[in-house]
Short mmCIF file of C-alpha atoms and ligand atoms in Angstrom, two decimals:
data_model
loop_
_atom_site.label_atom_id
_atom_site.label_comp_id
_atom_site.label_asym_id
_atom_site.label_seq_id
_atom_site.Cartn_x
_atom_site.Cartn_y
_atom_site.Cartn_z
CA UNK A 30 -2.31 -9.00 -26.70
CA UNK A 31 -4.45 -8.53 -23.62
CA UNK A 32 -2.84 -6.73 -20.71
CA UNK A 33 -2.10 -8.77 -17.64
CA UNK A 34 -3.67 -7.24 -14.54
CA UNK A 35 -1.44 -7.68 -11.48
CA UNK A 36 -3.28 -9.38 -8.65
CA UNK A 37 -1.53 -7.22 -6.03
CA UNK A 38 -0.60 -3.59 -6.60
CA UNK A 39 1.07 -1.40 -3.96
CA UNK A 40 1.03 2.38 -4.17
CA UNK A 41 3.13 5.05 -2.49
CA UNK A 42 0.76 8.01 -2.73
CA UNK A 43 3.21 10.90 -2.80
CA UNK A 44 2.95 14.57 -3.63
CA UNK A 45 -0.08 15.86 -1.70
CA UNK A 46 1.88 18.69 -0.10
CA UNK A 47 3.45 19.85 -3.38
CA UNK A 48 0.07 19.69 -5.09
CA UNK A 49 -1.48 21.99 -2.44
CA UNK A 50 1.44 24.40 -2.77
CA UNK A 51 1.23 24.44 -6.59
CA UNK A 52 -2.49 25.17 -6.39
CA UNK A 53 -1.83 28.13 -4.11
CA UNK A 54 -3.36 26.70 -0.93
CA UNK A 55 -1.91 28.07 2.30
CA UNK A 56 -1.54 24.67 3.93
CA UNK A 57 -0.70 21.17 2.74
CA UNK A 58 -3.95 19.80 4.20
CA UNK A 59 -6.02 20.44 1.08
CA UNK A 60 -3.62 18.14 -0.78
CA UNK A 61 -4.41 15.31 1.62
CA UNK A 62 -8.15 15.95 1.28
CA UNK A 63 -7.98 15.76 -2.51
CA UNK A 64 -5.66 12.77 -2.03
CA UNK A 65 -8.61 10.92 -0.50
CA UNK A 66 -10.61 11.52 -3.71
CA UNK A 67 -7.72 10.12 -5.74
CA UNK A 68 -7.55 7.07 -3.47
CA UNK A 69 -11.30 6.44 -3.74
CA UNK A 70 -11.00 6.65 -7.51
CA UNK A 71 -7.94 4.38 -7.66
CA UNK A 72 -9.61 1.76 -5.44
CA UNK A 73 -12.75 1.75 -7.60
CA UNK A 74 -10.68 1.48 -10.77
CA UNK A 75 -8.51 -1.32 -9.37
CA UNK A 76 -11.49 -3.40 -8.24
CA UNK A 77 -13.19 -2.82 -11.61
CA UNK A 78 -10.25 -4.13 -13.65
CA UNK A 79 -9.81 -7.21 -11.44
CA UNK A 80 -6.98 -6.34 -9.04
CA UNK A 81 -7.41 -8.55 -5.96
CA UNK A 82 -5.19 -6.65 -3.50
CA UNK A 83 -4.44 -2.93 -3.41
CA UNK A 84 -2.06 -1.81 -0.66
CA UNK A 85 -1.51 1.91 -0.13
CA UNK A 86 1.00 3.78 2.02
CA UNK A 87 -1.33 6.17 3.87
CA UNK A 88 0.87 7.09 6.85
CA UNK A 89 4.39 5.95 7.63
CA UNK A 90 5.88 5.66 11.08
CA UNK A 91 8.26 8.46 10.01
CA UNK A 92 5.23 10.68 9.24
CA UNK A 93 4.68 11.13 13.02
CA UNK A 94 7.64 13.56 12.80
CA UNK A 95 5.60 16.05 10.75
CA UNK A 96 4.24 19.21 12.42
CA UNK A 97 1.46 18.39 14.88
CA UNK A 98 -1.09 20.41 12.89
CA UNK A 99 -0.49 18.24 9.82
CA UNK A 100 -0.51 14.97 11.78
CA UNK A 101 -3.76 15.98 13.51
CA UNK A 102 -5.32 16.96 10.19
CA UNK A 103 -4.29 13.64 8.61
CA UNK A 104 -5.78 11.71 11.52
CA UNK A 105 -9.01 13.63 11.29
CA UNK A 106 -9.15 13.08 7.50
CA UNK A 107 -8.65 9.40 8.23
CA UNK A 108 -11.56 9.34 10.70
CA UNK A 109 -13.95 11.17 8.38
CA UNK A 110 -12.89 9.10 5.35
CA UNK A 111 -13.42 5.84 7.20
CA UNK A 112 -16.84 7.13 8.16
CA UNK A 113 -17.83 8.35 4.72
CA UNK A 114 -16.31 5.72 2.48
CA UNK A 115 -17.79 2.51 3.86
CA UNK A 116 -20.67 2.78 1.39
CA UNK A 117 -18.27 3.11 -1.57
CA UNK A 118 -16.36 0.08 -0.29
CA UNK A 119 -19.61 -1.93 -0.03
CA UNK A 120 -20.82 -0.87 -3.49
CA UNK A 121 -17.54 -1.99 -5.02
CA UNK A 122 -17.11 -5.26 -3.10
CA UNK A 123 -13.98 -3.97 -1.36
CA UNK A 124 -12.81 -5.40 1.95
CA UNK A 125 -10.83 -2.98 4.11
CA UNK A 126 -7.68 -4.09 5.90
CA UNK A 127 -4.90 -2.28 7.75
CA UNK A 128 -1.24 -2.96 8.45
CA UNK A 129 1.13 -1.04 10.71
CA UNK A 130 1.21 -0.08 14.35
CA UNK A 131 -2.51 0.38 14.92
CA UNK A 132 -1.93 0.91 18.64
CA UNK A 133 -0.15 4.19 18.00
CA UNK A 134 -3.18 5.70 16.24
CA UNK A 135 -5.53 8.00 18.16
CA UNK A 136 -8.36 6.06 19.83
CA UNK A 137 -11.01 7.51 17.52
CA UNK A 138 -9.08 6.36 14.43
CA UNK A 139 -8.68 2.88 15.83
CA UNK A 140 -12.39 2.60 16.57
CA UNK A 141 -13.43 3.85 13.10
CA UNK A 142 -10.87 1.62 11.46
CA UNK A 143 -12.06 -1.50 13.30
CA UNK A 144 -15.67 -0.66 12.49
CA UNK A 145 -14.97 -0.18 8.77
CA UNK A 146 -12.90 -3.39 8.68
CA UNK A 147 -15.73 -5.32 10.34
CA UNK A 148 -18.44 -3.78 8.15
CA UNK A 149 -16.62 -4.75 4.94
CA UNK A 150 -15.27 -8.13 6.11
CA UNK A 151 -17.44 -10.24 3.81
CA UNK A 152 -16.65 -8.29 0.60
CA UNK A 153 -14.55 -10.39 -1.71
CA UNK A 154 -13.84 -8.52 -4.94
CA UNK A 155 -10.70 -6.77 -3.70
CA UNK A 156 -8.85 -6.16 -0.43
CA UNK A 157 -7.78 -2.56 0.15
CA UNK A 158 -5.01 -2.44 2.74
CA UNK A 159 -4.14 0.88 4.37
CA UNK A 160 -0.58 0.99 5.68
CA UNK A 161 -0.97 3.21 8.74
CA UNK A 162 1.84 4.08 11.10
CA UNK A 163 3.70 1.51 9.03
CA UNK A 164 7.42 0.79 8.96
CA UNK A 165 8.76 -2.15 7.00
CA UNK A 166 11.91 -2.43 9.12
CA UNK A 167 9.73 -2.53 12.22
CA UNK A 168 7.57 -5.24 10.65
CA UNK A 169 10.68 -7.31 9.84
CA UNK A 170 12.09 -6.78 13.34
CA UNK A 171 8.82 -7.85 14.89
CA UNK A 172 8.64 -11.00 12.70
CA UNK A 173 12.18 -11.85 13.81
CA UNK A 174 11.16 -11.54 17.46
CA UNK A 175 8.14 -13.79 16.94
CA UNK A 176 10.32 -16.48 15.35
CA UNK A 177 12.94 -16.16 18.11
CA UNK A 178 10.20 -16.69 20.72
CA UNK A 179 9.03 -19.83 18.94
CA UNK A 180 12.59 -21.18 19.08
CA UNK A 181 12.94 -20.34 22.78
CA UNK A 182 9.59 -22.02 23.48
CA UNK A 183 10.79 -25.14 21.65
CA UNK A 184 8.05 -24.84 18.99
CA UNK A 185 10.55 -24.80 16.11
CA UNK A 186 14.26 -25.34 15.55
CA UNK A 187 16.63 -22.85 13.88
CA UNK A 188 16.92 -25.13 10.84
CA UNK A 189 13.21 -24.91 10.26
CA UNK A 190 13.35 -21.16 9.60
CA UNK A 191 12.77 -20.48 5.93
CA UNK A 192 11.49 -17.64 3.72
CA UNK A 193 7.97 -18.96 3.76
CA UNK A 194 7.85 -19.08 7.54
CA UNK A 195 9.25 -15.54 7.69
CA UNK A 196 6.64 -14.24 5.22
CA UNK A 197 3.94 -15.79 7.37
CA UNK A 198 5.03 -13.73 10.37
CA UNK A 199 4.62 -10.43 8.47
CA UNK A 200 1.44 -8.38 8.55
CA UNK A 201 0.93 -9.24 4.87
CA UNK A 202 0.95 -12.99 5.59
CA UNK A 203 -2.31 -13.74 3.82
CA UNK A 204 -1.50 -11.77 0.67
CA UNK A 205 0.62 -12.59 -2.36
CA UNK A 206 3.63 -10.29 -2.86
CA UNK A 207 2.83 -7.24 -5.03
CA UNK A 208 3.72 -7.68 -8.70
CA UNK A 209 3.65 -3.92 -9.25
CA UNK A 210 4.53 -0.97 -7.02
CA UNK A 211 3.64 2.54 -8.18
CA UNK A 212 5.08 5.69 -6.63
CA UNK A 213 3.70 9.03 -7.69
CA UNK A 214 5.31 12.49 -7.60
CA UNK A 215 8.53 11.59 -9.43
CA UNK A 216 10.46 10.59 -6.28
CA UNK A 217 12.31 7.31 -6.78
CA UNK A 218 12.50 5.86 -3.28
CA UNK A 219 10.85 3.03 -1.38
CA UNK A 220 10.72 4.89 1.96
CA UNK A 221 10.53 1.84 4.23
CA UNK A 222 7.48 0.33 2.47
CA UNK A 223 7.09 -3.47 2.09
CA UNK A 224 10.84 -4.09 1.84
CA UNK A 225 10.62 -7.88 2.14
CA UNK A 226 7.53 -8.19 -0.05
CA UNK A 227 8.86 -6.24 -3.07
CA UNK A 228 11.94 -8.39 -3.74
CA UNK A 229 10.69 -9.21 -7.27
CA UNK A 230 8.15 -6.41 -7.74
CA UNK A 231 8.22 -4.16 -10.80
CA UNK A 232 8.67 -0.56 -9.68
CA UNK A 233 6.93 2.16 -11.68
CA UNK A 234 7.60 5.80 -10.85
CA UNK A 235 5.02 8.18 -12.26
CA UNK A 236 5.66 11.87 -12.61
CA UNK A 237 2.29 13.08 -11.37
CA UNK A 238 1.33 14.33 -7.92
CA UNK A 239 -1.00 11.96 -6.06
CA UNK A 240 -4.12 14.20 -6.07
CA UNK A 241 -3.88 14.28 -9.89
CA UNK A 242 -3.51 10.50 -10.24
CA UNK A 243 -6.26 9.35 -12.63
CA UNK A 244 -7.49 6.15 -14.32
CA UNK A 245 -5.24 7.04 -17.29
CA UNK A 246 -2.15 7.14 -15.05
CA UNK A 247 -3.17 3.84 -13.47
CA UNK A 248 -3.59 2.29 -16.92
CA UNK A 249 -0.22 3.71 -17.98
CA UNK A 250 1.47 2.04 -14.98
CA UNK A 251 -0.15 -1.31 -15.82
CA UNK A 252 0.96 -0.96 -19.45
CA UNK A 253 4.51 -0.26 -18.29
CA UNK A 254 4.31 -3.36 -16.08
CA UNK A 255 3.17 -5.40 -19.08
CA UNK A 256 6.01 -4.07 -21.22
CA UNK A 257 8.62 -5.35 -18.79
CA UNK A 258 9.78 -8.89 -18.93
CA UNK A 259 9.51 -10.43 -15.48
CA UNK A 260 12.38 -12.91 -15.42
CA UNK A 261 12.30 -13.75 -11.68
CA UNK A 262 15.97 -14.70 -11.84
CA UNK A 263 15.67 -16.83 -15.00
CA UNK A 264 17.14 -16.13 -18.45
CA UNK A 265 15.13 -14.55 -21.29
CA UNK A 266 15.30 -17.87 -23.18
CA UNK A 267 13.64 -19.69 -20.28
CA UNK A 268 10.88 -17.06 -20.18
CA UNK A 269 10.18 -17.44 -23.92
CA UNK A 270 9.92 -21.23 -23.44
CA UNK A 271 7.50 -20.79 -20.53
CA UNK A 272 4.85 -18.91 -22.55
C1 FPP B 302 2.39 11.99 0.79
O1 FPP B 302 2.33 13.27 0.30
C2 FPP B 302 1.13 11.58 1.34
C3 FPP B 302 0.91 11.27 2.65
C4 FPP B 302 1.91 11.33 3.72
C5 FPP B 302 -0.40 10.89 3.10
C6 FPP B 302 -1.18 10.05 2.16
C7 FPP B 302 -2.54 10.20 2.53
C8 FPP B 302 -3.56 10.36 1.70
C9 FPP B 302 -3.55 10.24 0.24
C10 FPP B 302 -4.80 10.68 2.33
C11 FPP B 302 -5.76 9.59 2.25
C12 FPP B 302 -5.54 8.48 3.07
C13 FPP B 302 -6.19 8.22 4.19
C14 FPP B 302 -6.30 6.82 4.58
C15 FPP B 302 -6.81 9.26 5.01
P1 FPP B 302 3.26 14.36 0.98
O2 FPP B 302 2.45 15.05 2.01
O3 FPP B 302 4.49 13.72 1.48
O4 FPP B 302 3.53 15.30 -0.23
P2 FPP B 302 4.89 16.07 -0.56
O5 FPP B 302 5.92 15.01 -0.82
O6 FPP B 302 4.52 16.84 -1.77
O7 FPP B 302 5.20 16.93 0.61
#
């Protein structure tokens, strides 16, 4: 049987720091640099096999609490990657997108990000979304505020609020929910990533550090996804009938 390729895959790229330490590097930064190579590879692989949306957790709002040297290094890796990778994105038909609190990013990052988003806007093979300064709770809080304002302004009534309307106020409004979420490094946590969107998502935890994540690991995660029966609240008997 042919494997089903999820149309939206989310990834928590974890383990850069441990990878650098294991390799004997003095700082964690080298892990992030090699992490960019792993991300480039994963994005190319995903677009090749027909994934339509790939959403990666590149920097959480909680990550601002890391030592300044690491935060600065991550921001500068972000700037240089955005600069260097546009060509790869173009060659692979990948449109760049970002979610999170863009305003909190250093000015240079924001400018590079906007430029890369604009340059790749007409690519239509796959959308690569970088979650940057992202917090899912913040996103949900902000959606709630937007809906409350609409009620106060008389645009909608309380009874009109439904899940669909709520989803449309999130930064992922134009995307389907992910069918598969992969977290590397062996940690089994969601860490404030896409909490609303992953209600029915299959979670796959892979015991490899992000810089070592390869096409084989990606394939393994998709196989695992295919081996699970997605019941979406129904019974197994109903699922058998459906197919
Ligand atoms: C988690 O590893 C990784 C991050 C906080 C950053 C992810 C960023 C990249 C892969 C770099 C590429 C992305 C962009 C857009 C520049 P960790 O540092 O928490 O590792 P640890 O758990 O081993 O300490």
